Tab-separated table of C-alpha atoms in Angstrom:
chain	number	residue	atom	x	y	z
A	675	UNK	CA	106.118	98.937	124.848
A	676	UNK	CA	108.092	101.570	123.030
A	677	UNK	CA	110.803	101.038	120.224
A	678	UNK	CA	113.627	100.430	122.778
A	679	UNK	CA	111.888	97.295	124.409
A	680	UNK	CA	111.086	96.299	121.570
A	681	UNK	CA	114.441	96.228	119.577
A	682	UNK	CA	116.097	95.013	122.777
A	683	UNK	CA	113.692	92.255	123.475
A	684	UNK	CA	114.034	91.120	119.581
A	685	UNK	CA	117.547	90.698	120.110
A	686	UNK	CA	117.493	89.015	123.404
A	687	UNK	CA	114.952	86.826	121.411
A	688	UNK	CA	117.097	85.869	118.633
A	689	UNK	CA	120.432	85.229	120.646
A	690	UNK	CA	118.806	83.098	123.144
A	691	UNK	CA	116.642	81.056	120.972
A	692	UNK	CA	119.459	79.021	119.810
A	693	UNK	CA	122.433	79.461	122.102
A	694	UNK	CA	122.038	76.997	124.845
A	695	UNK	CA	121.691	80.235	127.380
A	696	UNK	CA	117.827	79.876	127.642
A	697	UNK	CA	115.902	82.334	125.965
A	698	UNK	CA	112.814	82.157	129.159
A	699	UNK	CA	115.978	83.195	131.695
A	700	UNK	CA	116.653	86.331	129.415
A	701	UNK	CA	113.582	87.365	128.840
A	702	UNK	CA	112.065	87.045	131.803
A	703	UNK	CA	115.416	88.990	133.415
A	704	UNK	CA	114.338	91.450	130.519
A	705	UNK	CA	111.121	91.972	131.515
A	706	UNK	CA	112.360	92.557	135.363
A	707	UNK	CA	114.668	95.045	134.161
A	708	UNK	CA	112.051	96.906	131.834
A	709	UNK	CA	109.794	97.115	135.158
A	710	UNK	CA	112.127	98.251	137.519
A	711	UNK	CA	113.196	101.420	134.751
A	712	UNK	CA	109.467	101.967	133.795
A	713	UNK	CA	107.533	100.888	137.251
A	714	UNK	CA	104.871	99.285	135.613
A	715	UNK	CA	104.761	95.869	133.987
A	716	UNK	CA	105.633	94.823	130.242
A	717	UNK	CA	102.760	94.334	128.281
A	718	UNK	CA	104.335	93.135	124.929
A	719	UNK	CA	101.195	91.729	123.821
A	720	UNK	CA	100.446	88.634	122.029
A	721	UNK	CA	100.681	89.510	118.750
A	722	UNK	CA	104.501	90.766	119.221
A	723	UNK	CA	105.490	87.280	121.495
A	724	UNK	CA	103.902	85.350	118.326
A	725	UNK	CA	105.833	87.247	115.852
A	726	UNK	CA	109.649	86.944	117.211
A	727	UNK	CA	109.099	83.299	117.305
A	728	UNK	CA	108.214	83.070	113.530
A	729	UNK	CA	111.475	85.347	112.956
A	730	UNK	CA	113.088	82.716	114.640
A	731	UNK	CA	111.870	80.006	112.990
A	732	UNK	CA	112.223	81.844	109.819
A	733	UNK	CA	116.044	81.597	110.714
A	734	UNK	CA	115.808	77.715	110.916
A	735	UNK	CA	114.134	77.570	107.446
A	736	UNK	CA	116.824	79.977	105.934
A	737	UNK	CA	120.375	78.342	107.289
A	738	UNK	CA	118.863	74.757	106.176
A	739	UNK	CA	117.231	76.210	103.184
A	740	UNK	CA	119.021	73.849	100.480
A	741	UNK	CA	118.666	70.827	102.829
A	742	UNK	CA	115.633	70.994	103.554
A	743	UNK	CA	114.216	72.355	100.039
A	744	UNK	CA	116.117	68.816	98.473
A	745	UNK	CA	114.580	66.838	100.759
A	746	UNK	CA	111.170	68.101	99.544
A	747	UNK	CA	111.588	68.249	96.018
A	748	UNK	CA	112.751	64.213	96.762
A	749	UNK	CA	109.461	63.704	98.630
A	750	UNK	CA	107.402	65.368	96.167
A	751	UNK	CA	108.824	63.965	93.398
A	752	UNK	CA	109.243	60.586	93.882
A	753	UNK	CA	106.875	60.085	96.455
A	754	UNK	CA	107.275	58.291	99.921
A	755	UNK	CA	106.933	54.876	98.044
A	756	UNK	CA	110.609	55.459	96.811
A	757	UNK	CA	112.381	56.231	100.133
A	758	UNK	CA	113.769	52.593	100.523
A	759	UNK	CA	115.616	52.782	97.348
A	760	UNK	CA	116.859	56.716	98.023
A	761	UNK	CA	118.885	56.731	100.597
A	762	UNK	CA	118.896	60.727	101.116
A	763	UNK	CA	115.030	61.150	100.815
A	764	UNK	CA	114.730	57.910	103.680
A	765	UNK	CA	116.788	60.206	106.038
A	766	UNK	CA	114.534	63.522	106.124
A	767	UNK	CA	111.613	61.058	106.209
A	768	UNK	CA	113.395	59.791	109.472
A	769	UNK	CA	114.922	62.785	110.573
A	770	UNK	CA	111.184	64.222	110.445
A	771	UNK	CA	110.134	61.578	112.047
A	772	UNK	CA	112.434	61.431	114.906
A	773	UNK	CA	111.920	64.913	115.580
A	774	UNK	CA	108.032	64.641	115.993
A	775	UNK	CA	108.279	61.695	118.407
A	776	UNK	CA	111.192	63.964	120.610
A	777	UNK	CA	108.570	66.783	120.678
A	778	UNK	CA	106.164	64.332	122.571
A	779	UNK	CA	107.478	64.558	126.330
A	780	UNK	CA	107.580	68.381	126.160
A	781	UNK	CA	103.558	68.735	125.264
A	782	UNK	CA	103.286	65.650	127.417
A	783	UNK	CA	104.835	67.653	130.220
A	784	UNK	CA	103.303	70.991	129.128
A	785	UNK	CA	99.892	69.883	129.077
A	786	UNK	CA	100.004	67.792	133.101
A	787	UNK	CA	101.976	70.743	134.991
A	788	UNK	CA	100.794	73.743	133.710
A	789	UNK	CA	100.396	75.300	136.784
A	790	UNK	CA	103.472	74.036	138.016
A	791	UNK	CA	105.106	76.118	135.355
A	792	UNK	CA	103.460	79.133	136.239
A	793	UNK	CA	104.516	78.971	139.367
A	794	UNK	CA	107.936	79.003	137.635
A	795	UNK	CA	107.466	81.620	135.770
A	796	UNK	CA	106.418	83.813	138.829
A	797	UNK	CA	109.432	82.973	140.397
A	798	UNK	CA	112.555	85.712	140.304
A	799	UNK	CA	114.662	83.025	141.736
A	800	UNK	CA	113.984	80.781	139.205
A	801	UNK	CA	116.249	81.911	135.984
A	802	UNK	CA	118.855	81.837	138.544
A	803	UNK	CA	118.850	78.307	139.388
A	804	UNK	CA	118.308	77.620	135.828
A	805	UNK	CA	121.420	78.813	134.540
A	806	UNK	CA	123.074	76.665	137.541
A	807	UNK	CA	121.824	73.621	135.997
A	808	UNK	CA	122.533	74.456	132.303
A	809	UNK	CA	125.572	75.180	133.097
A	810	UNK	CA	126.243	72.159	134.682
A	811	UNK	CA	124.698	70.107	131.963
A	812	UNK	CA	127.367	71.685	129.388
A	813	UNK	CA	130.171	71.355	131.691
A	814	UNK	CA	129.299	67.635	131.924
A	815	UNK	CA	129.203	66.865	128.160
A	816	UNK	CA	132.079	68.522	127.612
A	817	UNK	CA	134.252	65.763	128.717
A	818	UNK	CA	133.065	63.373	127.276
A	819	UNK	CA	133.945	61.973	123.826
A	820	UNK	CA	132.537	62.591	120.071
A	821	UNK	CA	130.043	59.836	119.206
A	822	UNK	CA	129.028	58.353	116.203
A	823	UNK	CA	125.604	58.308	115.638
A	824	UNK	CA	123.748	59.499	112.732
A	825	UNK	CA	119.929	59.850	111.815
A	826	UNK	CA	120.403	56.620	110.523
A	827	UNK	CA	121.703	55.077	114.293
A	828	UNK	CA	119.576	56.856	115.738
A	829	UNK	CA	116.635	54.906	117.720
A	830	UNK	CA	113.304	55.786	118.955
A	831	UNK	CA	114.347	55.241	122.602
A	832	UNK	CA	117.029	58.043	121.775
A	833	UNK	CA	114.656	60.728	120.343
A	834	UNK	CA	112.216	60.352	123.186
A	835	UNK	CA	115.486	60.139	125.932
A	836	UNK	CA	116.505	63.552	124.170
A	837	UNK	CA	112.717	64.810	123.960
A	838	UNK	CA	112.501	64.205	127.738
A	839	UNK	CA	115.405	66.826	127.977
A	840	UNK	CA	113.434	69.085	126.387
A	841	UNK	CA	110.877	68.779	128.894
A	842	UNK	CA	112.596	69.924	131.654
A	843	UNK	CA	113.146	73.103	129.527
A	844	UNK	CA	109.748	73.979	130.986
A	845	UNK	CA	111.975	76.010	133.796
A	846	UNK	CA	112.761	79.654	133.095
A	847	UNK	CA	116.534	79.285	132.920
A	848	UNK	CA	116.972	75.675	131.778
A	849	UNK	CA	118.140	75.869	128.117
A	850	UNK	CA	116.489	73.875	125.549
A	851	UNK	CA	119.079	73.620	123.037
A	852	UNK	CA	121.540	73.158	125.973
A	853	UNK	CA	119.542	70.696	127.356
A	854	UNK	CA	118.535	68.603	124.112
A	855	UNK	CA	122.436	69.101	122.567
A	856	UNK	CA	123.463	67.728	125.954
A	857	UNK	CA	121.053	64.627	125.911
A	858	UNK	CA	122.097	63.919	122.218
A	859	UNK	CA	125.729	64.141	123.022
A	860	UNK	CA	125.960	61.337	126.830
A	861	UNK	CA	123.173	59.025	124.058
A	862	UNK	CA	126.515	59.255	121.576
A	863	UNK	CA	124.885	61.097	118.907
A	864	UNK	CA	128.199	63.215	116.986
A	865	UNK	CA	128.269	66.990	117.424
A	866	UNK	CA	127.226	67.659	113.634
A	867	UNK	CA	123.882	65.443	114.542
A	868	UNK	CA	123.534	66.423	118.093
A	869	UNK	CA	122.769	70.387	117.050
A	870	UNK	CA	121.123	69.306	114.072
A	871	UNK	CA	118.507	67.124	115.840
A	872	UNK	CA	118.278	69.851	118.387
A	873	UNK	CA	117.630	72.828	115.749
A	874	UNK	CA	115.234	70.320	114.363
A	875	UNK	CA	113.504	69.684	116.977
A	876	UNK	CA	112.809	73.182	117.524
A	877	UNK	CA	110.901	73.666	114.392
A	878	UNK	CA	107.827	71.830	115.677
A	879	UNK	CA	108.163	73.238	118.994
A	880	UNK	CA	108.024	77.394	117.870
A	881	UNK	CA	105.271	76.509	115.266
A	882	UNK	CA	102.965	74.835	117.325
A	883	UNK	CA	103.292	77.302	120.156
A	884	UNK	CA	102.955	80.150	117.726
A	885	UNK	CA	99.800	78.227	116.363
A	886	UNK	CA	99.009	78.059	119.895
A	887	UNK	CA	98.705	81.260	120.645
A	888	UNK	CA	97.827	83.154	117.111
A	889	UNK	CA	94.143	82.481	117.336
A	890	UNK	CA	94.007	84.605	120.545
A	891	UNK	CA	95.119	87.561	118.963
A	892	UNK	CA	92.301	90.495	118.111
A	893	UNK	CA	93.515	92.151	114.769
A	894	UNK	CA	91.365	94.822	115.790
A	895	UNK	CA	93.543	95.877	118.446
A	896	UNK	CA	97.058	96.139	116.404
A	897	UNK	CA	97.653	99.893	115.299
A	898	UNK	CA	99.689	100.588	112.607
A	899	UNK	CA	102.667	101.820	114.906
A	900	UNK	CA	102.355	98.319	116.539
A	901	UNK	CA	102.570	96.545	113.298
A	902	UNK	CA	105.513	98.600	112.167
A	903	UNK	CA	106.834	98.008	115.076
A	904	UNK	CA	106.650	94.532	115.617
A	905	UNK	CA	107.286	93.625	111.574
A	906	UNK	CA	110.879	94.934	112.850
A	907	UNK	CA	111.918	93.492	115.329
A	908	UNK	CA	110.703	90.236	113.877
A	909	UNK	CA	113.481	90.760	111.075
A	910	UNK	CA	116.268	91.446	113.655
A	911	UNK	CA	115.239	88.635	115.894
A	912	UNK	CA	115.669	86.439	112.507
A	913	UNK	CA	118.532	87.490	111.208
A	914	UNK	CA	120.231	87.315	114.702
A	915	UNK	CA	118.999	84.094	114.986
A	916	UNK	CA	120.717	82.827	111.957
A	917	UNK	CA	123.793	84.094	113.052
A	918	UNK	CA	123.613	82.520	116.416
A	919	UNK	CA	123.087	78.985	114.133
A	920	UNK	CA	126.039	79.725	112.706
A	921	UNK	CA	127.786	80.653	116.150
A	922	UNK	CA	126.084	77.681	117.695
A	923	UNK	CA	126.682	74.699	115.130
A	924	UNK	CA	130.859	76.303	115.312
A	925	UNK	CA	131.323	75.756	119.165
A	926	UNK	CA	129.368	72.558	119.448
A	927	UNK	CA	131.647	71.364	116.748
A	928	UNK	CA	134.875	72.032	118.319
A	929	UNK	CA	133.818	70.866	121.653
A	930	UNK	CA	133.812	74.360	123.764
A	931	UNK	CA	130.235	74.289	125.545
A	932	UNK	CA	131.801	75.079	128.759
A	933	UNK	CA	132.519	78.392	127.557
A	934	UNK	CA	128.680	78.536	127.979
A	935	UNK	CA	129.316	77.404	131.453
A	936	UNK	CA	131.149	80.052	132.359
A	937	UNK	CA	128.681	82.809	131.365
A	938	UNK	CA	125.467	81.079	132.475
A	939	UNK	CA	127.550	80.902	135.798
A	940	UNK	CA	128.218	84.570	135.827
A	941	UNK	CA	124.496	85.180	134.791
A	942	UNK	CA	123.281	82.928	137.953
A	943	UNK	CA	125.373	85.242	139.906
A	944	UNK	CA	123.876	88.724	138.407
A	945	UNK	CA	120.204	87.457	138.613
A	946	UNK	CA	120.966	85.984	142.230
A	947	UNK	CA	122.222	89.632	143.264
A	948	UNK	CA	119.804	91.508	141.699
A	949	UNK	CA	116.878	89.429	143.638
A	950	UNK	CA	119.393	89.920	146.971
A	951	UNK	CA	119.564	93.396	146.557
A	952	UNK	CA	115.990	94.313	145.551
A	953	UNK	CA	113.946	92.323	148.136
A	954	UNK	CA	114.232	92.642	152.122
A	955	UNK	CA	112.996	90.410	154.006
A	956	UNK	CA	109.910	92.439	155.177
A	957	UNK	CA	109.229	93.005	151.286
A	958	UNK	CA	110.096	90.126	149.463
A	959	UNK	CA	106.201	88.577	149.845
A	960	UNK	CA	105.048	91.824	148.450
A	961	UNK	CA	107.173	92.054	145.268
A	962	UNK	CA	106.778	88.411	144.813
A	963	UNK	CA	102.849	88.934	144.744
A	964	UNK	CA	103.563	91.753	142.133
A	965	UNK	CA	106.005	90.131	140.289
A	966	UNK	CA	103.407	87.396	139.848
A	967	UNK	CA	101.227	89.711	136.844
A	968	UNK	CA	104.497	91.417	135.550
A	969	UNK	CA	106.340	87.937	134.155
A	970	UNK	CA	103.024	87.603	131.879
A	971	UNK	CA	102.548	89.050	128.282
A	972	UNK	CA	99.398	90.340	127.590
A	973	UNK	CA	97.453	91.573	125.346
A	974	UNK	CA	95.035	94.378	125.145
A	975	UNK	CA	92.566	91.694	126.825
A	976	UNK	CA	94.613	90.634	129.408
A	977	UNK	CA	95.550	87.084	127.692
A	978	UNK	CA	98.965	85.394	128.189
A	979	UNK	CA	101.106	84.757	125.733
A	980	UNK	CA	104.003	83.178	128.051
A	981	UNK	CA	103.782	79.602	126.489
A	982	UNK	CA	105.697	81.316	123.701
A	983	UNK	CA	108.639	81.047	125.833
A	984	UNK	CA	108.711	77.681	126.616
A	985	UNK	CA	108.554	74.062	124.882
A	986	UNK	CA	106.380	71.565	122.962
A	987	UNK	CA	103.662	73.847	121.429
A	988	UNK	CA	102.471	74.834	125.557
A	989	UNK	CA	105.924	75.130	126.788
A	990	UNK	CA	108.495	76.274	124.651
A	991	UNK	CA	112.050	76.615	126.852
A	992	UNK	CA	114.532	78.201	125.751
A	993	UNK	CA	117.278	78.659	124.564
A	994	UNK	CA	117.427	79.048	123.240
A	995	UNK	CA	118.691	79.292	123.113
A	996	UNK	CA	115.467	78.513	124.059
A	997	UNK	CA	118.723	78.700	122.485
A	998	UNK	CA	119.849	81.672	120.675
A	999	UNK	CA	126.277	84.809	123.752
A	1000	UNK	CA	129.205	86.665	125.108
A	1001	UNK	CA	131.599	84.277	124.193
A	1002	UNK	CA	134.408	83.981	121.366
A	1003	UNK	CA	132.362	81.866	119.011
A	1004	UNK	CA	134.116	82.867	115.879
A	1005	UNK	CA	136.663	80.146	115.661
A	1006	UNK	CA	136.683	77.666	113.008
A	1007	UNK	CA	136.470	74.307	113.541
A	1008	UNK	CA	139.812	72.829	114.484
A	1009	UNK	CA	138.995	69.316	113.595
A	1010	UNK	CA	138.119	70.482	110.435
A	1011	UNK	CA	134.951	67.581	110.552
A	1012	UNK	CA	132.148	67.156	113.211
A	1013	UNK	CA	131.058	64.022	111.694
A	1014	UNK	CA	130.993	61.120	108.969
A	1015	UNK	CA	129.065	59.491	106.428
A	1016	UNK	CA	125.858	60.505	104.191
A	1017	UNK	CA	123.975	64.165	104.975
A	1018	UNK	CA	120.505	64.950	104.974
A	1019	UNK	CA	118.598	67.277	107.402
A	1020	UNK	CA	120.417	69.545	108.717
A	1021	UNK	CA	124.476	70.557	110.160
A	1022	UNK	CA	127.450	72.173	109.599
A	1023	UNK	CA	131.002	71.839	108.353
A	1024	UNK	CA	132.749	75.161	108.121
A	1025	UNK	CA	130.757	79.235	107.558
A	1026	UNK	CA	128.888	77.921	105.260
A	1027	UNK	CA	125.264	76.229	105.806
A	1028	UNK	CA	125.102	72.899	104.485
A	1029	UNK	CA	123.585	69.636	105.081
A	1030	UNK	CA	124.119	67.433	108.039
A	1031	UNK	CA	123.183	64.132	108.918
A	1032	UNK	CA	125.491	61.840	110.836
């Protein structure tokens, strides 16, 4: 991997995380592309895969950093003991809580079909018919109307309902923060909440899979150019992930998903052709037998790091967007509010990060 892939992948990596586009569709379209230009497969390596998704979740951390840092000076200060009589320390307690039991079906899921999934992953068809269903998903929600539910409203039933959408992120193409925003929204949940929960939700899923997949990694192996390498695009992939938050949390606000639609539907259509034009049908069991070792990440010692890309701490989908573009996301809320009543965990109201709740 030179500087190029790198940089390019990093920014693939930090769009797609969050914007409900699926970050396993681009990549592994990225890693097609890479192979047909170089003729050989990618070998990003373990170390690198590990490292984009901590710049990722570093851009979590830093667009909720004054949420999220009040909510544990409450906790630490007053203790758990107190959150009945603090209202604002009870809902990250919940929020928290809500999250972890939504992150269940995914490792659930992860864990059962493993092989299922790499089978998935093998598959050059499979981003395609992904970004079908995505994009259907967002189409869907998009007409229906803004519901009221907070952390607060929120059941059990709901997080594991929405959690279960996360699951099916499992497929290279299927969105994870399209398909968890898009759960939250049919169960009611208002926009503010429904990206909140989602972005949430995606904190346990990155770390565990990064925890995952860390001890594998042979510090022995890493050269310095590697290091310098990979320390980079780290930083871009988090500081493009924070502004695809920002771009994210906007558009969900004002109710314009399907303008996701329309590119995951041109996307379908590009990956669809590609496949079309690159296999015949006297060669398409060939280059499906090769494309089988290039979809994986290795390192030095062959190991996969692939369950970086999709949900649950084994299977980490994207979107991305996981679910983290090339749309006009730069409006401003027209309604002016996404939602009502106390604020917590995480959301947005206008540019600026601050707290939402419900």
């Amino acid at each position: 991997m030179d500087w190029l892939e790198a940089l390019t992948l990093a920014v693939i990596q930090g769009l797609t995380e969050f914007l409900p586009v699926s970050s396993s569709g681009h990549l592994s379209v990225a890693d097609a592309a890479f192979e047909a230009i170089r003729g050989a497969p990618t070998e990003g390596g373990l170390f690198f895969a590990v490292m984009l998704h901590v710049g990722t979740l570093g851009a979590i951390v830093a667009y909720y950093r004054k949420p999220a840092l009040r909510g544990a000076v409450d906790l630490v200060g007053g203790g758990i003991r107190r959150e009945t009589s603090n209202p604002a320390q009870a809902l990250v307690i919940r929020s928290v809580l809500l999250a972890c039991v939504a992150t269940l079906p995914a490792v659930v899921v992860g864990l059962g079909l493993e092989d299922q999934v790499e089978a998935a992953f093998e598959s050059r068809l499979a981003p395609a018919f992904g970004f079908l269903v995505t994009a259907t998903l967002l189409l869907a929600v998009g007409r229906l109307p803004e519901g009221e539910k907070g952390p607060s409203q929120t059941s059990w039933r709901d997080a594991l309902l929405v959690g279960m959408a996360q699951a099916i992120a499992i497929t290279p193409g299927i969105s994870r923060s399209g398909s968890t925003i898009a759960a939250a929204l049919a169960l009611g949940f208002s926009r503010t909440w429904a990206v909140g929960f989602s972005l949430l939700m995606a904190v346990p899923a990155i770390l565990g899979a990064a925890l995952l997949e860390a001890k594998d990694i042979d510090p022995g192996s890493l050269s310095p150019e590697t290091v310098r390498m990979t320390a980079s695009a780290t930083a871009l992939a988090g500081v493009i992930g924070y502004g695809a938050i920002a771009w994210l949390v906007r558009i969900v606000r004002a109710g314009r998903l399907w303008y996701f639609s329309v590119y995951l539907l041109v996307m379908s259509g590009v990956v669809l052709g590609s496949v079309a034009l690159s296999e015949g049908p006297s060669s398409s069991g060939e280059r499906r037998g090769e494309r089988s070792s290039s979809v994986e990440r290795t390192d030095g010692q062959g190991r996969r790091s692939e369950a970086l890309d999709r949900p649950g701490g084994v299977i980490l989908g994207g979107s991305g967007a996981g679910a983290v573009g090339g749309v006009d996301l730069g409006h401003a809320d027209p309604a002016g509010q996404g939602s009502s009543g106390p604020s917590a965990v995480a959301g947005v109201g206008d540019d600026r990060p601050v707290p939402v709740g419900e």
